[in-house]
Coordinates of C-alpha atoms in Angstrom, one line a residue:
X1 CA 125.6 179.3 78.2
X2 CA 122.9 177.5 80.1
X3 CA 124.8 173.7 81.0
X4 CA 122.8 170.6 81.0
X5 CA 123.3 169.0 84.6
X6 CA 126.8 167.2 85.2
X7 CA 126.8 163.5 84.2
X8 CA 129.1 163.2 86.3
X9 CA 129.6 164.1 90.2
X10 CA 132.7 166.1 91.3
X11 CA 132.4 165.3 94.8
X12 CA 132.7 167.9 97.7
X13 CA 135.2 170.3 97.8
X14 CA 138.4 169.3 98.9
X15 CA 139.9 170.7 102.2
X16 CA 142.9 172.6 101.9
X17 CA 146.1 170.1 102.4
X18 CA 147.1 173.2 105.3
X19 CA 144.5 172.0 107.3
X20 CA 143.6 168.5 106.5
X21 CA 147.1 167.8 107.9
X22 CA 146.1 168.8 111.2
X23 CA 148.8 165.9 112.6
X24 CA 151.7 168.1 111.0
X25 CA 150.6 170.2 113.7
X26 CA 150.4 167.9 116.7
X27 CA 146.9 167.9 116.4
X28 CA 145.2 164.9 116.8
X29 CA 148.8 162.9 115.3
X30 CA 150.9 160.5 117.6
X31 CA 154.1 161.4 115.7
X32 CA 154.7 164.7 113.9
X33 CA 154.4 164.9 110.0
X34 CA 158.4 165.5 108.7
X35 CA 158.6 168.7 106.3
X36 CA 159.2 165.8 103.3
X37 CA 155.9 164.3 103.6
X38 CA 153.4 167.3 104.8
X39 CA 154.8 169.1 101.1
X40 CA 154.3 165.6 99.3
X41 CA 151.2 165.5 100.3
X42 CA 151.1 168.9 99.5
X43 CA 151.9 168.2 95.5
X44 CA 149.3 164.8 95.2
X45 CA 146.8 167.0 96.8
X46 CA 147.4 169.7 93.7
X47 CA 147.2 166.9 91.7
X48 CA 143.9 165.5 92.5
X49 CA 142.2 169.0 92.6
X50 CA 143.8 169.8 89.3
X51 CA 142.5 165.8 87.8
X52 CA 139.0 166.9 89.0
X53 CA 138.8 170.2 88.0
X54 CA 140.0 169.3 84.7
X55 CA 137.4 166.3 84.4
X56 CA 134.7 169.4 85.4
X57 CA 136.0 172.0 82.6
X58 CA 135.9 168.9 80.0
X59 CA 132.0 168.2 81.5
X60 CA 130.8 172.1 80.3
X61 CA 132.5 171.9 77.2
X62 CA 130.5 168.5 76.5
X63 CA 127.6 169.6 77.6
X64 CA 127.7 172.7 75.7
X65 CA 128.4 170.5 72.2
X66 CA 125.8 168.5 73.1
X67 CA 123.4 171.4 73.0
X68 CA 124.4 171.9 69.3
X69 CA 123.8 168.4 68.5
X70 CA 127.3 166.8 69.3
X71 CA 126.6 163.8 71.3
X72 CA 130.1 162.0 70.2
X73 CA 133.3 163.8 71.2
X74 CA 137.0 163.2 70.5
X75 CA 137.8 161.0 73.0
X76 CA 141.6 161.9 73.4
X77 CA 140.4 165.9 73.2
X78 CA 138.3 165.2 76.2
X79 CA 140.2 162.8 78.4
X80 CA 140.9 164.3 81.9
X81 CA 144.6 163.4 83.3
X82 CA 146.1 163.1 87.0
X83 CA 149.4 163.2 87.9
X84 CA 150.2 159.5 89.5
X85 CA 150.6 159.8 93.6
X86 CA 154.3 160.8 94.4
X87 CA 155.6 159.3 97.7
X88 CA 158.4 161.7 97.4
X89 CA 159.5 165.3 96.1
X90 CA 162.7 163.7 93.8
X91 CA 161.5 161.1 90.7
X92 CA 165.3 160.7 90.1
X93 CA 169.3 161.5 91.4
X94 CA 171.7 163.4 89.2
X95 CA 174.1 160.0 89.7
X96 CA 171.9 157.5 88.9
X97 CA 173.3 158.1 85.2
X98 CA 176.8 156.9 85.9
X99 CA 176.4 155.4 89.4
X100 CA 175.0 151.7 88.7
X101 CA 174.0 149.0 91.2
X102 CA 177.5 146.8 90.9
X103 CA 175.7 143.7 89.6
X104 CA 174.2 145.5 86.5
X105 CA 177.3 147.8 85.7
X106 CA 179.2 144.7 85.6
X107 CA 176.4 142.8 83.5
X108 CA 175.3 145.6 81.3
X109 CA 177.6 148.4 81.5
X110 CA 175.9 151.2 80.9
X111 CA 174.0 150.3 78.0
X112 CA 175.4 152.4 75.6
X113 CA 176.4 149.3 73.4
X114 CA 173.0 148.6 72.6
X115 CA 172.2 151.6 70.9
X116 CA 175.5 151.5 68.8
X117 CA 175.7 150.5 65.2
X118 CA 177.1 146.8 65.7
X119 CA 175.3 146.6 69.1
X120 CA 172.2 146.9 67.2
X121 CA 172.5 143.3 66.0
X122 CA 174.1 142.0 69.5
X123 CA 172.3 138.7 70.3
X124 CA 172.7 140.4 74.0
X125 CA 170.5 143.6 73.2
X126 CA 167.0 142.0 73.5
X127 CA 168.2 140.5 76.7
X128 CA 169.6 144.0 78.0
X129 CA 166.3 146.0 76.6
X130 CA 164.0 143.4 78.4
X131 CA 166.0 144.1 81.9
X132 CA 165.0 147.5 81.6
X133 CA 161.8 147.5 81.2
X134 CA 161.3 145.2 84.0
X135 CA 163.5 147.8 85.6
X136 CA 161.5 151.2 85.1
X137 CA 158.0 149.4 85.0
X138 CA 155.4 151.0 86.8
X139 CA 153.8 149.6 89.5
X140 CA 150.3 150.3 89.0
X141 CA 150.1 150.8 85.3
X142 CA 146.2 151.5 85.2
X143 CA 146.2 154.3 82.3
X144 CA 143.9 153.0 79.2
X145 CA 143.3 154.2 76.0
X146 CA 140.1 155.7 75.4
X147 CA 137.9 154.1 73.4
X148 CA 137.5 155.2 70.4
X149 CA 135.1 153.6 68.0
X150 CA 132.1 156.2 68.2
X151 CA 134.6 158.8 67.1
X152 CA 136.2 157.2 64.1
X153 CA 132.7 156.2 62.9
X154 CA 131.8 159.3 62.4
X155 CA 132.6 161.0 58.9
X156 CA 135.4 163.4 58.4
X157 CA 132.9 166.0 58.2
X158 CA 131.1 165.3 61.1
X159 CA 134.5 165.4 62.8
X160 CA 136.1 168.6 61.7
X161 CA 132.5 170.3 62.9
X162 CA 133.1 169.3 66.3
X163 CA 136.4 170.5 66.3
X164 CA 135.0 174.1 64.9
X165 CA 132.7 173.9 68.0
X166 CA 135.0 172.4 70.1
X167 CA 137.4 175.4 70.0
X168 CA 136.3 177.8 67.1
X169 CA 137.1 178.0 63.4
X170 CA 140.6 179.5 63.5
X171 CA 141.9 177.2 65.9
X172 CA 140.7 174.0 63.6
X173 CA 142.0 175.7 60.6
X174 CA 145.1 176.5 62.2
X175 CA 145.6 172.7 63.6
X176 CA 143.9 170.9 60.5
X177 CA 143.6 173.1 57.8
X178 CA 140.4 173.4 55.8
X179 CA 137.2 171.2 56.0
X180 CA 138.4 169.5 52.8
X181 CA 142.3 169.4 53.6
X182 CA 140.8 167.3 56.8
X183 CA 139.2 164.9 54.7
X184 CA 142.1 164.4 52.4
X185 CA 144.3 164.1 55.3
X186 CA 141.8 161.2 57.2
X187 CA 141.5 159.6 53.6
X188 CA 145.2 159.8 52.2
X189 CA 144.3 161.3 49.3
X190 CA 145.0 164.7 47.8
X191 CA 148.3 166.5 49.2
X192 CA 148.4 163.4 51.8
X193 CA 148.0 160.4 49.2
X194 CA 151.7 158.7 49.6
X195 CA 152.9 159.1 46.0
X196 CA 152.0 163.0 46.1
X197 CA 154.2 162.9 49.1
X198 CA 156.9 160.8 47.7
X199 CA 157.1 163.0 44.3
X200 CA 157.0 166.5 46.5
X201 CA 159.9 165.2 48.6
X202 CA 161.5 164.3 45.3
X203 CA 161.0 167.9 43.3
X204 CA 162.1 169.4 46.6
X205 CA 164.9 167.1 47.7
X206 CA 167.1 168.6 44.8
X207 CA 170.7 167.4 44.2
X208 CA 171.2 166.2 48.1
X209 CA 167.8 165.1 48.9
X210 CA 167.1 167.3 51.3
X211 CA 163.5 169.4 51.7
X212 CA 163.5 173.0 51.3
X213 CA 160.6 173.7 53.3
X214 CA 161.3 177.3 53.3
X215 CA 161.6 179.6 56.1
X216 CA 160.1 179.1 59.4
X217 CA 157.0 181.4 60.2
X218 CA 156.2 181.9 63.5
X219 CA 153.2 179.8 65.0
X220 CA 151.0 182.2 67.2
X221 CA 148.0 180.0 69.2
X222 CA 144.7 181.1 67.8
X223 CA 142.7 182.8 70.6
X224 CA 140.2 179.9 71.9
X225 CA 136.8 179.9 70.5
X226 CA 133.7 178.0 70.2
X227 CA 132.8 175.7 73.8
X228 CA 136.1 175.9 74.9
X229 CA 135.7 179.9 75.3
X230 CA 132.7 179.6 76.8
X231 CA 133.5 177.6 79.3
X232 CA 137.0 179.5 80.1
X233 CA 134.4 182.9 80.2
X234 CA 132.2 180.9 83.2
X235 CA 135.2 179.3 85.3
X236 CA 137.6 182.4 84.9
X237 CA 136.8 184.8 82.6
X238 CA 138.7 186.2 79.4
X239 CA 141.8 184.1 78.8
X240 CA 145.3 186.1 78.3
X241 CA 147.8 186.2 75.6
X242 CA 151.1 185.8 76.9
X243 CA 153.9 186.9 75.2
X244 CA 157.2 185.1 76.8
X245 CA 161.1 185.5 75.3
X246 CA 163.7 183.0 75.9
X247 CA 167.0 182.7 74.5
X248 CA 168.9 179.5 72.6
X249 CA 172.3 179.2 71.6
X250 CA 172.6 182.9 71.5
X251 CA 169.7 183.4 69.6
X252 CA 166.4 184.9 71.1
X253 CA 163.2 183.4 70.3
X254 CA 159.5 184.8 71.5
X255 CA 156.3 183.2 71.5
X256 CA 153.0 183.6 72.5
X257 CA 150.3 181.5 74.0
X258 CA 146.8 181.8 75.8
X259 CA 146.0 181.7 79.3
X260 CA 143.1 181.3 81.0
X261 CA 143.9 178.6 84.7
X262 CA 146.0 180.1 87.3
X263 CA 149.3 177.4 87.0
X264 CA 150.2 175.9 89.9
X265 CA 153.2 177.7 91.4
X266 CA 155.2 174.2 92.3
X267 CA 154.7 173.7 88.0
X268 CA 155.5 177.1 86.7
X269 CA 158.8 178.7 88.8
X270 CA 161.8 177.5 86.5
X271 CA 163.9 179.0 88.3
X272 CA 163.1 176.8 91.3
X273 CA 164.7 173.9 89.2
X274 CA 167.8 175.9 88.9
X275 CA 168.5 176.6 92.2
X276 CA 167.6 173.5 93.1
X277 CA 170.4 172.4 90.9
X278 CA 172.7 175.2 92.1
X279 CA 172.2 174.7 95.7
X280 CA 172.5 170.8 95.3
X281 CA 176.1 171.4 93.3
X282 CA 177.6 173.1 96.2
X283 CA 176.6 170.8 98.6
X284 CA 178.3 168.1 96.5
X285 CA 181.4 170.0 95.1
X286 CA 183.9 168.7 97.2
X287 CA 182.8 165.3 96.9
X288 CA 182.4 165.4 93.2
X289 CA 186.2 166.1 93.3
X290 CA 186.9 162.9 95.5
X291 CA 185.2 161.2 93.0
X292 CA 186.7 162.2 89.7
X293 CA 190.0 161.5 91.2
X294 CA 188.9 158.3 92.4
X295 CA 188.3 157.5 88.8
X296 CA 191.7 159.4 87.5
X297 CA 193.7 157.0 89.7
X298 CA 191.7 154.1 88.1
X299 CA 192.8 155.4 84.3
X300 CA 189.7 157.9 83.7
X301 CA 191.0 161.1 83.5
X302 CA 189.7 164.5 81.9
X303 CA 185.6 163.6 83.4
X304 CA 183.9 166.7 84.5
X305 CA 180.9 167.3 86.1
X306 CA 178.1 168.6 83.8
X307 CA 175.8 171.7 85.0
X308 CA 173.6 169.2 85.4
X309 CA 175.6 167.4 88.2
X310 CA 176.0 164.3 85.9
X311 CA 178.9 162.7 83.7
X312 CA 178.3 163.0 80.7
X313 CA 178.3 159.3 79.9
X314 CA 175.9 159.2 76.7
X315 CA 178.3 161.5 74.8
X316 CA 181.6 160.2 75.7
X317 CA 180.2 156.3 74.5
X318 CA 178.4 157.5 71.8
X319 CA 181.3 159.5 70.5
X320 CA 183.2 156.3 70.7
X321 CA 180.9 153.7 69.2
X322 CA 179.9 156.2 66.1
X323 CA 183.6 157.3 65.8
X324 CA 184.2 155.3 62.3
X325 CA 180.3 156.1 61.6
X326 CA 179.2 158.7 58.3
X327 CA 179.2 162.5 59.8
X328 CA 175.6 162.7 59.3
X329 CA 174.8 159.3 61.2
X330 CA 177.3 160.3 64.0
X331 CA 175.8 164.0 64.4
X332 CA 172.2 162.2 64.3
X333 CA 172.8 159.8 67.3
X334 CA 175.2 162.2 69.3
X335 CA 173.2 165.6 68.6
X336 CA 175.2 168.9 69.1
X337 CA 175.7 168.6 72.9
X338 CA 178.2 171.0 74.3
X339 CA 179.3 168.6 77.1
X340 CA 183.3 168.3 77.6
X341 CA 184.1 165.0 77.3
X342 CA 187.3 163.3 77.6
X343 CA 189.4 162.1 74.6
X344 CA 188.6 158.3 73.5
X345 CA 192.0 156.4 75.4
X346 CA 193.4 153.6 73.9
X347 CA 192.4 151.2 76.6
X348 CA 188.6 151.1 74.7
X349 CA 190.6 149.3 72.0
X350 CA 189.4 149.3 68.1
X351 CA 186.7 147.0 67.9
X352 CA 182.8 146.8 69.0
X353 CA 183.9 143.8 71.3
X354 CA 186.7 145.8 72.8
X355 CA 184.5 148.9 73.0
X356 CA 181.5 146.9 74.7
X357 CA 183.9 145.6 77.3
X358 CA 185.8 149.0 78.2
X359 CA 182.3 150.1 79.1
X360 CA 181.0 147.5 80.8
X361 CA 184.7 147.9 82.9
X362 CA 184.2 151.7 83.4
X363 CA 180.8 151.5 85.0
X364 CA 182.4 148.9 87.5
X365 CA 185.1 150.9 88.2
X366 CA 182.6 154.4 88.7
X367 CA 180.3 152.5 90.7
X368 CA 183.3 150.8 93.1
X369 CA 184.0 154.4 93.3
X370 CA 180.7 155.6 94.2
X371 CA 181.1 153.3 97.1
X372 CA 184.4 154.7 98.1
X373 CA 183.3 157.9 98.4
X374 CA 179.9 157.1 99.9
X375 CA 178.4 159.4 96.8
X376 CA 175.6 158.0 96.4
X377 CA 174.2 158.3 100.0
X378 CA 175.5 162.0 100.1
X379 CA 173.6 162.6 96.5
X380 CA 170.4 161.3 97.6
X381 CA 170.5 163.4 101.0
X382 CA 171.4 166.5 99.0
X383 CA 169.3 166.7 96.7
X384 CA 166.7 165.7 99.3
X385 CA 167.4 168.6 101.0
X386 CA 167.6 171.2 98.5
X387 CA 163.7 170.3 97.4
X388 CA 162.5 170.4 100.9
X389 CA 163.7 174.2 101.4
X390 CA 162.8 174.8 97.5
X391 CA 159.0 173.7 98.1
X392 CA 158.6 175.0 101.2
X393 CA 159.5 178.4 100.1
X394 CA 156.5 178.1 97.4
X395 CA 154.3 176.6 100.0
X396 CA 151.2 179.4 101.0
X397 CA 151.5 179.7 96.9
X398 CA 150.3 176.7 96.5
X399 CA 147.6 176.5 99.0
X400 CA 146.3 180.2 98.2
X401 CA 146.8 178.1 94.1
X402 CA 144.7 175.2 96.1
X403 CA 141.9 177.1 97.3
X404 CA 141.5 179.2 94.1
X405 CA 141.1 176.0 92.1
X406 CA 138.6 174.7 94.4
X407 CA 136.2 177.5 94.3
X408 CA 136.5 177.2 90.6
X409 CA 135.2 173.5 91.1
X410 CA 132.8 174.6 93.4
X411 CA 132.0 177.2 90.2
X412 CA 131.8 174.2 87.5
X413 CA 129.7 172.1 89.8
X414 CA 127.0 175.1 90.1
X415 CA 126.9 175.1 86.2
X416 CA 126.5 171.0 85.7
X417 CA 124.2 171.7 88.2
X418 CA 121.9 173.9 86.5

């Protein structure tokens, strides 16, 4: 396709993170880069190329629409994404689940309570649920929705033809169904109109009220079509179908998708994660032994370890809270999780108020156990650790990744260019 020039400007091509760092080196640096923060920089330099060359694959596809005559575009469809800057390789510590700071375990517990059937209506929830959001709050929150308006002006028609041109026919069937199912669905009428719904769930609910929706056939991804092909043809040529099989609760499940970007290798290797895991669990066997015995001594016996290096705090405190709960209300909040968790002692007492209390005194007792054992500082060094030698073992993957992606850019720019 011949591309209209870029309204936008993707900048020069990014220098490889190998050789931008030149002070890892001692080159031109008063104090050497640690292997931590060369392979962070690393990661938010993979983010920023793949941010940009995302924004340049969503400019060709745009500018091939427009060629058609489609000067609005989905605004969600076409909204380029970065990673936010890391300042390290971990986002979180196995204990931070049941190893609290000692003045919120002692305020809150660990919070379990609130999400319990009589905690629900505890005058202390809102109080709890507002602490934690001013916990976890981001920093620089600067993501906005797009803006919208152009797009829902136009008519449901007008719509579902961009989406045909946007990725071809059998993908917008596939995801929307027909031209007409489309505009039933935006105007609630037809199949979608509420009482329909109501009266189908009704017919198919039977006796017990549940749906028979049939058996499950298996989705396969529509090849990409329309702009979206062409653009994947120009930046990398004819995407793949990838057939992958993975196994669940015995059962083995296989599924395809398409293909057409080289994934970064520090996203894709899942079995990075697990050895990540299964080096950082025998760093910290001993002392996850010290620590349940701390806990034994203090009336908590029968905690284990999880395989993911946690205790398995949700279950044990939803399994008491729902314990008097319907089967179907218990299974719902507690899912099927195969965790081992310790039998419900009669220390938590019989009532919420008992209940609330007995968790609130267990994460003070964990985390004055934490600090016994100096786990805490031992987690966070271990699992440090384990990520350093796990990136750096991917490392000349993910700058050969780097410099693929960039003459890619260097690719889109020559199109938007044109």
């Amino acid at each position: 396709m011949s591309a209209k020039k870029g309204a936008i400007g993707l900048g020069a091509v990014a220098v490889l993170a190998l050789t931008a760092g030149c002070g890892m080196l001692g080159i031109g640096g008063e104090e050497e880069q640690s292997d931590e923060d060369r392979l962070v920089e690393m990661l938010n330099e993979s983010s920023r190329i793949d941010g940009e060359l995302m924004a340049a694959e969503f400019r060709i596809v745009q500018n091939c629409l427009e060629e058609q005559g489609f000067t609005v575009h989905e605004p969600w469809a076409m909204m380029a994404y970065e990673e936010p800057e890391q300042d390290s390789l971990t986002s979180y510590y196995p204990h931070e689940e049941f190893l609290l700071d000692a003045e919120e375990a002692a305020e809150w517990g660990f919070g379990q309570w609130s999400n319990s059937p009589d905690g629900m209506d505890d005058p202390a929830s809102e109080d709890y649920w507002t602490s934690q959001e001013e916990k976890y709050a981001e920093e620089d929150d600067s993501w906005e929705e797009p803006d919208s308006t152009e797009w829902d002006a136009l008519s449901p028609e007008d719509q579902y033809a961009w989406y045909v041109a946007y990725q071809g026919e059998e993908y917008a069937v596939q995801s929307y169904g027909s031209a007409q199912e489309y505009a039933d669905m935006m105007a609630g009428e037809g199949e979608y109109a509420e009482e329909e719904i109501v009266e189908e769930e009704a017919v198919e609910g039977g006796e017990e009220g549940a749906i028979d929706v049939g058996d499950d056939e298996e989705w396969v991804e529509p090849k990409p079509g329309g702009c979206q092909l062409e653009m994947i043809q120009a930046l990398y040529g004819e995407p793949e179908l990838i057939e992958e099989t993975e196994e669940y609760d015995g059962e083995t499940e296989t599924y395809t998708y398409w293909s057409y970007r080289p994934e970064n290798p520090a996203w894709a290797d899942e079995t990075m994660w697990e050895d990540i895991e299964a080096k950082y669990a025998e760093q910290m066997t001993d002392l996850q032994y010290e620590f349940t015995d701390c806990i034994a001594e203090r009336g908590y016996e029968g905690w284990e370890f999880t395989e993911y290096n946690s205790l398995p705090i949700w279950e044990f405190f939803g399994a008491l809270y729902y314990q008097n709960a319907e089967e179907e209300e218990r299974e719902m909040m507690i899912g099927d999780s195969d965790a081992e968790i310790p039998p419900i002692p009669e220390a938590a007492g019989t009532t919420y108020e008992e209940w609330k209390a007995y968790e609130i005194q267990t994460a003070v007792d964990f985390s004055e156990c934490g600090e016994e054992t100096g786990y805490a500082d031992a987690s966070e060094k271990a699992y440090e650790a384990v990520h350093v030698e796990a990136y750096a073992a991917i490392e000349e993957d993910v700058y050969a990744w780097q410099e693929q992606m960039n003459e890619a850019i260097s690719k889109a720019q020559e199109l938007l260019d044109a």
